[in-house]
Each structure stands twice: as C-alpha cells, then as structure tokens.
mmCIF file of C-alpha atoms in Angstrom:
data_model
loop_
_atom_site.group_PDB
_atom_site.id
_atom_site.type_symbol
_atom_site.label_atom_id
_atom_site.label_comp_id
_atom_site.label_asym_id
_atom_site.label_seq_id
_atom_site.Cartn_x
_atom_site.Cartn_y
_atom_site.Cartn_z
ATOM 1 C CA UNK A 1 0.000 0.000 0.000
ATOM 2 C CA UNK A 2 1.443 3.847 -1.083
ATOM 3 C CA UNK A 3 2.296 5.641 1.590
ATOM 4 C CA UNK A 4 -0.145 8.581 0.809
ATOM 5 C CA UNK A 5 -3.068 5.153 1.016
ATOM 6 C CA UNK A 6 -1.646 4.301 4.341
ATOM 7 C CA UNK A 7 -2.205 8.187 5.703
ATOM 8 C CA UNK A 8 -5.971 8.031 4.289
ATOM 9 C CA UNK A 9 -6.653 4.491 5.899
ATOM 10 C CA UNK A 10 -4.990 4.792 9.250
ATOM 11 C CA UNK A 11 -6.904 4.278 12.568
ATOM 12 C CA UNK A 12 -7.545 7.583 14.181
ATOM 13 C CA UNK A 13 -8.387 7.625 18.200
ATOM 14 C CA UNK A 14 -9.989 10.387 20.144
ATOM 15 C CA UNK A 15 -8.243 12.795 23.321
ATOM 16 C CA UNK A 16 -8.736 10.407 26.153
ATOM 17 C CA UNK A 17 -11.718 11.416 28.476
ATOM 18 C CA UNK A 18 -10.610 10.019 32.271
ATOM 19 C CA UNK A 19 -12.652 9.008 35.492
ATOM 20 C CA UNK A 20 -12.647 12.245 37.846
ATOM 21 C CA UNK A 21 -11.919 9.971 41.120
ATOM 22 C CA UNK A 22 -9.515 7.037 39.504
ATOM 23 C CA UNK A 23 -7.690 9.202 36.988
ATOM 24 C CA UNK A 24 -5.837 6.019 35.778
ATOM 25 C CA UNK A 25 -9.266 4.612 34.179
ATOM 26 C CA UNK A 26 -9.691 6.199 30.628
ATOM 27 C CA UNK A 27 -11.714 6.300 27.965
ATOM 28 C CA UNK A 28 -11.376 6.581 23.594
ATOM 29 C CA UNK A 29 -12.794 6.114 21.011
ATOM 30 C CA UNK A 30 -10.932 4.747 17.626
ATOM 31 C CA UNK A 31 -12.062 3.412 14.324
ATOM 32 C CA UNK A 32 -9.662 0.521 14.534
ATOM 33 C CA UNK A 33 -11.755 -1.932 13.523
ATOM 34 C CA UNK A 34 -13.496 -0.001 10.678
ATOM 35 C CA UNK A 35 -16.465 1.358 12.764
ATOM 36 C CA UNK A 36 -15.644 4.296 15.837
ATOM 37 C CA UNK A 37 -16.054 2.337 18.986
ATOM 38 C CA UNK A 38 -15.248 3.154 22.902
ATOM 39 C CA UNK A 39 -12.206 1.841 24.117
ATOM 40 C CA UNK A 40 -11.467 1.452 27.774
ATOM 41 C CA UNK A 41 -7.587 2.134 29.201
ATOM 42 C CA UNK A 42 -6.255 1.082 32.565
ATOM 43 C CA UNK A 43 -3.213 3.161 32.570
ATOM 44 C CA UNK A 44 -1.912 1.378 35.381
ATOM 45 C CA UNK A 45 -1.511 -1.946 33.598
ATOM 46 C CA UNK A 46 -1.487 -0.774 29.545
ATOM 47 C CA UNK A 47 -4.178 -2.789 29.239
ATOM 48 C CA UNK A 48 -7.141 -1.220 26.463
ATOM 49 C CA UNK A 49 -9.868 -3.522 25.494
ATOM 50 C CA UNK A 50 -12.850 -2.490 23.187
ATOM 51 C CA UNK A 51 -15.766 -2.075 25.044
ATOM 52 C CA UNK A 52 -18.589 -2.040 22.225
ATOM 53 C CA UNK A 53 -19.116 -3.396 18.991
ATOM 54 C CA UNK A 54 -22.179 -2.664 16.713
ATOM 55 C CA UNK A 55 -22.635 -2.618 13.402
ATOM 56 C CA UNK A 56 -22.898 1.455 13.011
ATOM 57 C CA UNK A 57 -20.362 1.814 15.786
ATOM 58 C CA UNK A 58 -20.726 3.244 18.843
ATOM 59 C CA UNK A 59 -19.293 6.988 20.040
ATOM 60 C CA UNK A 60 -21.487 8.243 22.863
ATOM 61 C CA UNK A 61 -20.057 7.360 25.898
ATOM 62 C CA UNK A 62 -18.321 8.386 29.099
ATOM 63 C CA UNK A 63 -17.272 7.018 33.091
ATOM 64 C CA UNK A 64 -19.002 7.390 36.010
ATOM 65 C CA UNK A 65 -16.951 9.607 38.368
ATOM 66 C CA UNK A 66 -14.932 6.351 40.021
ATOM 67 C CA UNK A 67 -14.083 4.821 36.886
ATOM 68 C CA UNK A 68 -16.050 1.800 37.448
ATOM 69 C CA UNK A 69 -18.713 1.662 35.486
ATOM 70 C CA UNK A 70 -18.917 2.770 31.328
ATOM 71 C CA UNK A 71 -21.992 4.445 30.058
ATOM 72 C CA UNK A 72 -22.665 4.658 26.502
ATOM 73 C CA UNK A 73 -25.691 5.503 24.022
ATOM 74 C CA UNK A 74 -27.675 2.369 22.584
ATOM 75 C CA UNK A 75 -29.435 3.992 19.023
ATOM 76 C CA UNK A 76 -30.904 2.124 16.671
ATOM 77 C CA UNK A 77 -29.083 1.545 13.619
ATOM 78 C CA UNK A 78 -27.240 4.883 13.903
ATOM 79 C CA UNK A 79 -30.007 6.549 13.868
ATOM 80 C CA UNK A 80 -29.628 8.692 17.269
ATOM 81 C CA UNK A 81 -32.515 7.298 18.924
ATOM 82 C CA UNK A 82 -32.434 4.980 21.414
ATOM 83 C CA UNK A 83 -31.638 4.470 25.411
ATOM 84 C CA UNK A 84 -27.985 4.652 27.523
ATOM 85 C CA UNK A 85 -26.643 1.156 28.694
ATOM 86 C CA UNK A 86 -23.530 1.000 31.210
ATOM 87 C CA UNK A 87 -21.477 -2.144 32.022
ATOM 88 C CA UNK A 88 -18.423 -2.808 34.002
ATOM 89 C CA UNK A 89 -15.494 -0.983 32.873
ATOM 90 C CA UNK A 90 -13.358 -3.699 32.592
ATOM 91 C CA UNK A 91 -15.989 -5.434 29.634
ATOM 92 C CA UNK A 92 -15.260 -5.831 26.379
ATOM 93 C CA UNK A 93 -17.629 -5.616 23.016
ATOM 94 C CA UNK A 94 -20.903 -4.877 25.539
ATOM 95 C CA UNK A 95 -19.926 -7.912 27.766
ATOM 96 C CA UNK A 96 -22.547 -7.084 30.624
ATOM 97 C CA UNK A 97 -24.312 -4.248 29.197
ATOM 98 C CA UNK A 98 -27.726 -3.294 30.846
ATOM 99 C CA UNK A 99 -30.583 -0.950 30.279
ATOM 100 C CA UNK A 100 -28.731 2.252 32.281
ATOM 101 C CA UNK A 101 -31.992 3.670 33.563
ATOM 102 C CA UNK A 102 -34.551 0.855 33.106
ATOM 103 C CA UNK A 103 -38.308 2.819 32.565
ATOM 104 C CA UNK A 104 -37.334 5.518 30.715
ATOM 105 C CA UNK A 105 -38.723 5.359 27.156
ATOM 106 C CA UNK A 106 -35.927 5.658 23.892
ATOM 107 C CA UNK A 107 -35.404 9.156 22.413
ATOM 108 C CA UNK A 108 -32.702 11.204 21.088
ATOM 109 C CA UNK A 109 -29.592 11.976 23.802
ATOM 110 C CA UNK A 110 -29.667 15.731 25.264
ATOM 111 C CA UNK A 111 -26.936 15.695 27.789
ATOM 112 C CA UNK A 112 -26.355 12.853 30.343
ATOM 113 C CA UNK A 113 -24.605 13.742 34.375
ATOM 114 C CA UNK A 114 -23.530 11.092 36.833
ATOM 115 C CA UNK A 115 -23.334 11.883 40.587
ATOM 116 C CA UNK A 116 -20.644 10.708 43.048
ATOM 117 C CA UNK A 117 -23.583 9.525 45.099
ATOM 118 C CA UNK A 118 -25.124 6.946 41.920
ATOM 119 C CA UNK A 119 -27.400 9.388 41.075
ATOM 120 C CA UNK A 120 -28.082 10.186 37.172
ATOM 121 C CA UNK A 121 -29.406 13.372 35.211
ATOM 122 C CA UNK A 122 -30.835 11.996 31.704
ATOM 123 C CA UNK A 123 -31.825 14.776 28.950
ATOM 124 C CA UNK A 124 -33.763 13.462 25.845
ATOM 125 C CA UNK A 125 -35.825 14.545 23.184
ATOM 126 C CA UNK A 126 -38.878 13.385 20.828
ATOM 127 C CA UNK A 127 -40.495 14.474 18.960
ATOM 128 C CA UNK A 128 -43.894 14.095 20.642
ATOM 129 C CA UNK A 129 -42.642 15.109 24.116
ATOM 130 C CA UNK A 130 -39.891 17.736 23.235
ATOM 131 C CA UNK A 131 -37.436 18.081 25.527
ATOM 132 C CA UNK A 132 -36.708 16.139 29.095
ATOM 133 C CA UNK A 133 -34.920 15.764 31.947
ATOM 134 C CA UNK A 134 -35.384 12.923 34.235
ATOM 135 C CA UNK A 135 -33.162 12.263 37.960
ATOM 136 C CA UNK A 136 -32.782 9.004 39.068
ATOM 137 C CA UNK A 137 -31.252 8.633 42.578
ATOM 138 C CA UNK A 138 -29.820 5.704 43.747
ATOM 139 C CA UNK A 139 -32.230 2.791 43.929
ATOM 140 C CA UNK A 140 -35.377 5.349 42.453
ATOM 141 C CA UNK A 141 -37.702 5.693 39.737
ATOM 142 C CA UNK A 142 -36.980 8.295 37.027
ATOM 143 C CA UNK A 143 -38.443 11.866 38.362
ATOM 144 C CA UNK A 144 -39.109 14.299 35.553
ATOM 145 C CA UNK A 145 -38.060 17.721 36.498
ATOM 146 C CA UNK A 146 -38.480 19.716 33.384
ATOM 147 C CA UNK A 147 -40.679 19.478 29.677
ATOM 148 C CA UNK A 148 -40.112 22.019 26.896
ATOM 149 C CA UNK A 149 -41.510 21.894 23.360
ATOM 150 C CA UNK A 150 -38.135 23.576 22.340
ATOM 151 C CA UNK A 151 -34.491 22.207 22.504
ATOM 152 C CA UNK A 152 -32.904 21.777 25.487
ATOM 153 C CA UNK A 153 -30.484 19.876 27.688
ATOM 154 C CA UNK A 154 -28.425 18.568 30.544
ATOM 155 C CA UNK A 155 -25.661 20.846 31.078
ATOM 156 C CA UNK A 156 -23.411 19.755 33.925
ATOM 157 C CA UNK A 157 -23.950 18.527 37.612
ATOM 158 C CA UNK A 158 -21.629 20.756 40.249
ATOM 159 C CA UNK A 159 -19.369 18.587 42.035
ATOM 160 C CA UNK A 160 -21.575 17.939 45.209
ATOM 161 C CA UNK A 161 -24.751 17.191 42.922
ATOM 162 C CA UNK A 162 -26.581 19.891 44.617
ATOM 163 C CA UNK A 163 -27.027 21.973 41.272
ATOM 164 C CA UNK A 164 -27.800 21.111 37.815
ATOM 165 C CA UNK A 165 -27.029 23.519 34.723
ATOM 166 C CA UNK A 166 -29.673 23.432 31.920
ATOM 167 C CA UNK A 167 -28.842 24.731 28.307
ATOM 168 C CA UNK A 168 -32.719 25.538 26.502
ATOM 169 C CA UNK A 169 -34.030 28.112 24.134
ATOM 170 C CA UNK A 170 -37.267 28.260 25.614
ATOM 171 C CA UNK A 171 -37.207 32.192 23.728
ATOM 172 C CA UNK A 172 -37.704 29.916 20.259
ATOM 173 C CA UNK A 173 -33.691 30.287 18.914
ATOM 174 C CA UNK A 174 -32.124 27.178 18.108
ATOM 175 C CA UNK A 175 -29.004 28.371 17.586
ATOM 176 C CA UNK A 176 -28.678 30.999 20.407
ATOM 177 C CA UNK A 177 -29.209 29.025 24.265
ATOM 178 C CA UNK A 178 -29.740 30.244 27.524
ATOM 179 C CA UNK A 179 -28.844 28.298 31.093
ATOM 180 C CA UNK A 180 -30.935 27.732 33.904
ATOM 181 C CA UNK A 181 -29.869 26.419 37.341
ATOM 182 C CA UNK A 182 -32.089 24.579 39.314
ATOM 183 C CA UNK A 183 -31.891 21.750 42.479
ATOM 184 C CA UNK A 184 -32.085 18.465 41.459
ATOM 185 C CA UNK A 185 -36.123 18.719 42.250
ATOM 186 C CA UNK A 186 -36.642 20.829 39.648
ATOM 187 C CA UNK A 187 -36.384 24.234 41.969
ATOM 188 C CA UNK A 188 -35.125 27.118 40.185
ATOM 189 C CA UNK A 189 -31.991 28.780 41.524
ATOM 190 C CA UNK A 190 -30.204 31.121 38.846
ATOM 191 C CA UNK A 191 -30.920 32.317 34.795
ATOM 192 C CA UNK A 192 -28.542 33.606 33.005
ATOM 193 C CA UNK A 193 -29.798 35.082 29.163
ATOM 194 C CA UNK A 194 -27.521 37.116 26.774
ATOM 195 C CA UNK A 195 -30.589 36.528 24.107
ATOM 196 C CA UNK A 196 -32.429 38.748 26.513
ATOM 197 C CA UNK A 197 -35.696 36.574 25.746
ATOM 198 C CA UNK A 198 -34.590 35.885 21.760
ATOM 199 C CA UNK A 199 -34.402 39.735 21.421
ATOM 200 C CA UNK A 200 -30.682 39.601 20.882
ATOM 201 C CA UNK A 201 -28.725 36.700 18.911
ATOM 202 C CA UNK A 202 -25.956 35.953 21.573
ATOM 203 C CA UNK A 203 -25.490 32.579 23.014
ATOM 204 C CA UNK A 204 -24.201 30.643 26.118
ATOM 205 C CA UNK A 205 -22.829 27.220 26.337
ATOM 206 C CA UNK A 206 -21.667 25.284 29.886
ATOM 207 C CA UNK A 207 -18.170 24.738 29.735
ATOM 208 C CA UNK A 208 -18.328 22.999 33.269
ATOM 209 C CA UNK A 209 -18.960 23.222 37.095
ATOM 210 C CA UNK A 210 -15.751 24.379 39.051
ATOM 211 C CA UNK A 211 -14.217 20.062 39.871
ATOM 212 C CA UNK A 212 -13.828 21.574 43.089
ATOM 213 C CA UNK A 213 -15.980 20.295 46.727
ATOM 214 C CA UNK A 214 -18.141 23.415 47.784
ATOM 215 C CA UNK A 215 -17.071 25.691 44.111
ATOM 216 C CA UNK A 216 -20.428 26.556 42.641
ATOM 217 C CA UNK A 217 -18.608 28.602 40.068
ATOM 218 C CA UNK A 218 -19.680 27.664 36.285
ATOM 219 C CA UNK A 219 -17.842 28.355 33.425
ATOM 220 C CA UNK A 220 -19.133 29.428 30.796
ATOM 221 C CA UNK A 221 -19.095 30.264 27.238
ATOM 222 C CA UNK A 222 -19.986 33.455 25.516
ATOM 223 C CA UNK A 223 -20.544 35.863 22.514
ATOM 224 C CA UNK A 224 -20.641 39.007 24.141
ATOM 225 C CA UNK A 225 -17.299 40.503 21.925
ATOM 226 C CA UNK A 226 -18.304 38.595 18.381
ATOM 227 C CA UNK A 227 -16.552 35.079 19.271
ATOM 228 C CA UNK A 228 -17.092 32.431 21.675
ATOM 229 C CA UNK A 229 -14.913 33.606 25.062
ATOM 230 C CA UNK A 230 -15.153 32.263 28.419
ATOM 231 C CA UNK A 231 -16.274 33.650 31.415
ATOM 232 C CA UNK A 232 -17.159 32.416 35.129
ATOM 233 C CA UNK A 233 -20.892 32.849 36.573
ATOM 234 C CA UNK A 234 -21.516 31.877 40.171
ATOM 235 C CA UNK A 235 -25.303 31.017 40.053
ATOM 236 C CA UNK A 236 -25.442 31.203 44.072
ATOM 237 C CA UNK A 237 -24.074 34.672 44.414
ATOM 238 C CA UNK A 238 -25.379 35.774 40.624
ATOM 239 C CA UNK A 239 -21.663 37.069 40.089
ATOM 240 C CA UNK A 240 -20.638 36.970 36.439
ATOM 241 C CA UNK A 241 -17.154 37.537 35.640
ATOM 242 C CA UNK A 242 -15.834 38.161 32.326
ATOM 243 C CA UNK A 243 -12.388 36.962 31.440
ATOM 244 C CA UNK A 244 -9.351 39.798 29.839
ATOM 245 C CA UNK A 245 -7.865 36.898 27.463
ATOM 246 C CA UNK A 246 -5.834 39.131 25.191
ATOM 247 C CA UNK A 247 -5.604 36.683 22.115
ATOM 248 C CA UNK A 248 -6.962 37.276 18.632
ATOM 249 C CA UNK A 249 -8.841 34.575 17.225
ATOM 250 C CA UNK A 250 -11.303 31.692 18.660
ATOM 251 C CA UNK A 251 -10.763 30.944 22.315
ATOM 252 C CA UNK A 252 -11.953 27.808 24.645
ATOM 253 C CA UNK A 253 -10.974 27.092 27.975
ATOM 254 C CA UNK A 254 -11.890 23.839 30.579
ATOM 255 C CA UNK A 255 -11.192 23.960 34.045
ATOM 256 C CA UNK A 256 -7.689 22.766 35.334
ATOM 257 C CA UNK A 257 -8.413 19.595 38.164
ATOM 258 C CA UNK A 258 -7.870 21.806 41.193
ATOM 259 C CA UNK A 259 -10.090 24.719 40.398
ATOM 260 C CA UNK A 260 -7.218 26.974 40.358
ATOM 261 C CA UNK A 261 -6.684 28.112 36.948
ATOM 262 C CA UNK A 262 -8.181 27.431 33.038
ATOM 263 C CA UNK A 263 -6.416 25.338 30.088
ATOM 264 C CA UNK A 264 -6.848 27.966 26.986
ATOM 265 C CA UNK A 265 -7.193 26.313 23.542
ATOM 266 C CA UNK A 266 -6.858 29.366 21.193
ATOM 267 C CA UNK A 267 -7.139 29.070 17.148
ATOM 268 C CA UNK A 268 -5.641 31.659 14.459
ATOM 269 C CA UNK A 269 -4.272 31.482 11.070
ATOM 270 C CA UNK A 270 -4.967 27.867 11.104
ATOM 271 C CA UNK A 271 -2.613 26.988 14.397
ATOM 272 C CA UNK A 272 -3.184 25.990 17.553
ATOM 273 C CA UNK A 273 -1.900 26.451 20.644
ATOM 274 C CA UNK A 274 -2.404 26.049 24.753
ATOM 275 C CA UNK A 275 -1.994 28.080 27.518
ATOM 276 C CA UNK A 276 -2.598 28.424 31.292
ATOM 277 C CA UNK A 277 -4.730 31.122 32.811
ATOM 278 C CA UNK A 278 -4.544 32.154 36.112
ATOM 279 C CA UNK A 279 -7.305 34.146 37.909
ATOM 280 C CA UNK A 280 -4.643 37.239 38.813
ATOM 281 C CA UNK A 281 -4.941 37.197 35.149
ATOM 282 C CA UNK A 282 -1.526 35.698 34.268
ATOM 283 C CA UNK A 283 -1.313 33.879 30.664
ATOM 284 C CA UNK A 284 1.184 31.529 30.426
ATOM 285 C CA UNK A 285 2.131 29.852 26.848
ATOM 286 C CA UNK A 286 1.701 25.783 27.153
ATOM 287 C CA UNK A 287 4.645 24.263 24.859
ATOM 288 C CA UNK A 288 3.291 22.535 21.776
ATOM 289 C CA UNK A 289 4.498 21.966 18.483
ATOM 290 C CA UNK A 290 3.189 23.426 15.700
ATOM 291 C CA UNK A 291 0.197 22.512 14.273
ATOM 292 C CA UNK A 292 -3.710 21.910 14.974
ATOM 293 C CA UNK A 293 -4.815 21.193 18.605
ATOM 294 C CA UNK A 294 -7.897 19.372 17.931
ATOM 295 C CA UNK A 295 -8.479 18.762 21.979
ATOM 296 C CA UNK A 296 -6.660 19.135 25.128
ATOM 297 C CA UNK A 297 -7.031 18.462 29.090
ATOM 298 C CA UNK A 298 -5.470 18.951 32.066
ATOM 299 C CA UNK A 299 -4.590 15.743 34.223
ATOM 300 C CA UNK A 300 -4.732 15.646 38.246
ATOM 301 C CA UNK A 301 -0.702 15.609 37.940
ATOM 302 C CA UNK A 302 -0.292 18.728 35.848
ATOM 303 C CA UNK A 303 0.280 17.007 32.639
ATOM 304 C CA UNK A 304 -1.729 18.161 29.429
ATOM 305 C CA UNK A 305 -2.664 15.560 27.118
ATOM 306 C CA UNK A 306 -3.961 17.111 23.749
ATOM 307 C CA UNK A 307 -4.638 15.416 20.015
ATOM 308 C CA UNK A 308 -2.378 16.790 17.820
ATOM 309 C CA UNK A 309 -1.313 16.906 13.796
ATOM 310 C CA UNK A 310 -0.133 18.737 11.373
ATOM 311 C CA UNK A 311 0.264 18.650 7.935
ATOM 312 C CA UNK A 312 3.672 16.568 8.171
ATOM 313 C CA UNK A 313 2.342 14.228 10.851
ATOM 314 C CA UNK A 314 -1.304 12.409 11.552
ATOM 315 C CA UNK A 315 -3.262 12.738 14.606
ATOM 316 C CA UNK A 316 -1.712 11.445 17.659
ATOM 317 C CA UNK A 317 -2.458 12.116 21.506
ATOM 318 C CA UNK A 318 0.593 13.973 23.006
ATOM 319 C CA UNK A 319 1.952 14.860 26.054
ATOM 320 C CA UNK A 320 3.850 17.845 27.353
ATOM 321 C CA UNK A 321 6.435 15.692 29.137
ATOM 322 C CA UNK A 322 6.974 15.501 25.442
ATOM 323 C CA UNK A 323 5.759 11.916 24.407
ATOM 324 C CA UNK A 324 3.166 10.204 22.747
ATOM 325 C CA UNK A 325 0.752 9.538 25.129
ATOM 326 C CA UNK A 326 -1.639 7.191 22.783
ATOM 327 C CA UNK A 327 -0.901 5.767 19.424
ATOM 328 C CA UNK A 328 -4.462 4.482 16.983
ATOM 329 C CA UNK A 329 -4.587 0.996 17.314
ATOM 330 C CA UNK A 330 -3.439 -1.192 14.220
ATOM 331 C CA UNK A 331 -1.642 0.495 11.462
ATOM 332 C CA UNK A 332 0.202 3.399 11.800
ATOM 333 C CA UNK A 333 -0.049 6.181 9.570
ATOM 334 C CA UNK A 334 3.501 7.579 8.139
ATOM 335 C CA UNK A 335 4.669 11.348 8.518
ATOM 336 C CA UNK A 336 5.103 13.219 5.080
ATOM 337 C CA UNK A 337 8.090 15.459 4.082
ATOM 338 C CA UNK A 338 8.772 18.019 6.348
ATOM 339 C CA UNK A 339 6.599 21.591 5.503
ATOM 340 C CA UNK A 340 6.467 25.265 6.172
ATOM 341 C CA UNK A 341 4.184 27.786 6.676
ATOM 342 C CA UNK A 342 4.597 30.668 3.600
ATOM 343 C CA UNK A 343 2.221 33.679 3.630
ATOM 344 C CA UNK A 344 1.071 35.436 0.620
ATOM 345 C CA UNK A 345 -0.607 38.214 -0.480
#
C-alpha cells in the first residue's frame, strides 16, 4: 500500500476522556476496527480492550466519576434514537451491558450527568414530548423535572450534585441558548440570558462546574465581543465575571483539576496552541508543536494531554512531558516530508 493510502486508511483515536476519582481509568474512542467504537484504558496496567461493537459503531459514551462503570448511548441503527446502557469498565464488546436507567422510554440523547452519590441526570428529546430531563437517585424511579416543546439539555452537575445547569431556548432560537440552574427537584436557583428573551442573537454554552468540593462557580461560554470567550458565573451569588484573554482569534478554555486556573485552547491562522490562565490574570504559553490542537485536558498531575497533527504528521495524543501519550490501534499512519508555513498576499 502507497504511503499517501496508508495516511488516508490509518486508525484515528480520540483525546482520552478520564474518570474524575480514579484518573488512571480512561476512555477513547478509535475506528480501529473499521467502525468508531469506545475503548477502555487502565493506565496502570497498559491494558485497552474495546468495550462495544455494533454494526454502526458506537461513540457516545463516558465514566461514572470512580471509573467503574462505562456508560454509553444504545441507538438504533445509527439513527440517534435509542436508550444509555452502562457495564463494568473492565468489559469488552458490551460484555454485561444493561438498560442504564430501566423505565425511561428511547429518544434522542440531550446531555447525560452522573453523581458521586449513583445518582443520574438523563436529557432526551422526541419528537412528541420535546425536551426532558429525568433524575434518578440511587435505587429510584426516574423523576421528571423539566418538559419544553423547544431544545434543550443537561448541562453539567456541580461537584456535590446539589445543582444542575440546563442549556434551553425556551425564547424559540435554536441556535442561540440560555442556562438555567435549578436543584435536582426541579427548583429554580439562577438564569442567566444574553438573548435577553430571543431579542438579541448571543449565546451561552456550559463549559463545566468548578471540579472543586463546595465551588459553585460555572464556566461558561460566551458571545458578548463577536466570538465564543469564556467567562465564570456563580449562580449562588449571581456574580458573572468576564475573562481579559488578550488573544486574537477563537478561544476555549476547561477547568484545570484543582479549580485553580483554566487550560486555553486558542485558534488563528490555522494553528493551535495552549496556555494556562490564572485568575490574577496571568497567561502563560503551554509548549506545543506546531500545528492543529484538535483537543486538550489537564490531568490531576499537571500534565496536558492534547490530540495533535499537522500537515507533516497524523493525529496522535501527546503529552507535554513531550511523548506520545496514545498511538491508533493497528496500522500506523507515516509522517510526510517536512513543511512550512509561507504567507502570501
């Protein structure tokens, strides 16, 4: 097989996501085997085993917060409508798989959150019913807590499970959401609306509860400057606070795992690069080589994992200890002549 064959038909694998509580227990997803199905990692011994295998593949998936248990989306012939199954994490190709939240009827996925305690926020969608969101605590029935005709979903569930963040466009614009925060019964808490009830066409989107005990900060994306920026809203205390990130381009942060500062992923002239933001407002440049930064976290130990390529080298999950963290199972795909960048008129 030409080499240029080899680059085109080369596995690709996803930034690992990893368990919040056993940081060793990962998850990917890789089209090694012709369809994109999850992959579960034990870091600790090397070992990866596939975890599902369906006809139209699987992708929708993540761990519960100890690392135990693997939750992915059941549809029906890839057709994005169906129920979520978990199974042990150590299964392989469904091995074990059960109905996740046994009672609740299919539908399409609209965010799923999973409690330290066991307890489970589903979002879902048809079209007779709209929008959904059911709680399950541990050993419960699914409770409905909220019913729109328009879109909507889970958002993210704080760190203690006391709040819940809902994305909806309740004003009737698709493309333009607003968040709500409410107790797990349903009880409102906080809004926050840049549409200004669909008057004005600027959207939010949850970025993430502070991973922090007792931090109800939320990050949060905005449009408020004519790009997506982040900025921090504390729903309890209705402080919003806007971030000075002094970089031209698109901008995305997540939260680093101590609550202390933000991992920047920022996009111009077609590169990609990382940095560290500090709430005194320092920016500190993350060392990558160059090329596209496709996704990027921060781990427990300070490390930052991101997928990288460029147009000399495929995709590959790197390191900045400087190695290659993960490598697509199966064939590898081979680098091309080295290239520069050369601007033009």
């Amino acid at each position: 097989m030409p080499r240029w064959e080899q680059r085109f038909r080369a596995p690709r694998v996803s930034l690992p996501e990893w368990a919040e509580d056993a940081p060793s227990r990962s998850l990917f997803v890789s089209n090694a085997t012709g369809t994109y199905e999850l992959y579960t990692w034990d870091r600790e011994s090397g070992r990866q085993i596939q975890a599902t295998d369906r006809p139209n593949g699987t992708t929708d998936g993540t761990l519960s917060p100890d690392g135990e248990w693997l939750w992915w989306f059941a549809d029906t012939d890839g057709d994005e409508f169906g129920v979520w199954k978990r199974q042990p994490f150590t299964a392989a190709k469904g091995d074990g798989a059960k109905e996740a939240v046994p009672g609740l009827p299919p539908g399409y996925p609209a965010g799923l959150a999973l409690g330290r305690d066991g307890t489970v926020v589903v979002g879902r969608s048809t079209d007779e019913d709209g929008s959904t969101i059911h709680v399950q605590r541990p050993g419960g029935e699914p409770v409905e807590i909220y019913r729109h005709r328009e879109s909507a979903g889970v958002g993210d569930l704080s760190h203690d499970g006391d709040l819940l963040v809902i994305e909806h466009t309740e004003h009737g614009d698709a493309m333009h959401s607003a968040l709500r925060v409410v107790r797990l019964d349903g009880t409102l808490v906080a809004e926050l609306d840049d549409t200004e009830g669909g008057t004005r066409e600027l959207g939010l989107a949850v970025l993430g509860f502070a991973p922090v005990k007792g931090d109800s900060r939320l990050l949060v994306g905005h449009q408020r400057r004519g790009r997506w920026e982040p900025m921090l809203w504390d729903p309890l205390t209705g402080e919003v606070r806007e971030l000075a990130i002094d970089l031209p381009g698109d901008i995305s942060a997540e939260w680093y795992p101590d609550g202390g500062a933000l991992l920047v992923a920022h996009s111009h002239h077609a590169r990609s690069e990382l940095w560290r933001h500090d709430f005194d407002g320092t920016l500190e440049r993350v060392d990558t080589p160059p090329g596209s930064v496709s996704g990027a976290t921060a781990r427990p130990d300070g490390v930052i994992e991101y997928l990288w390529s460029s147009a000399a080298e495929p995709p590959v999950v790197r390191s900045t200890r400087g190695s290659v963290v993960l490598d697509p199972p199966g064939l590898r795909a081979p680098g091309s002549v080295p290239v520069g960048d050369v601007w033009v008129e």
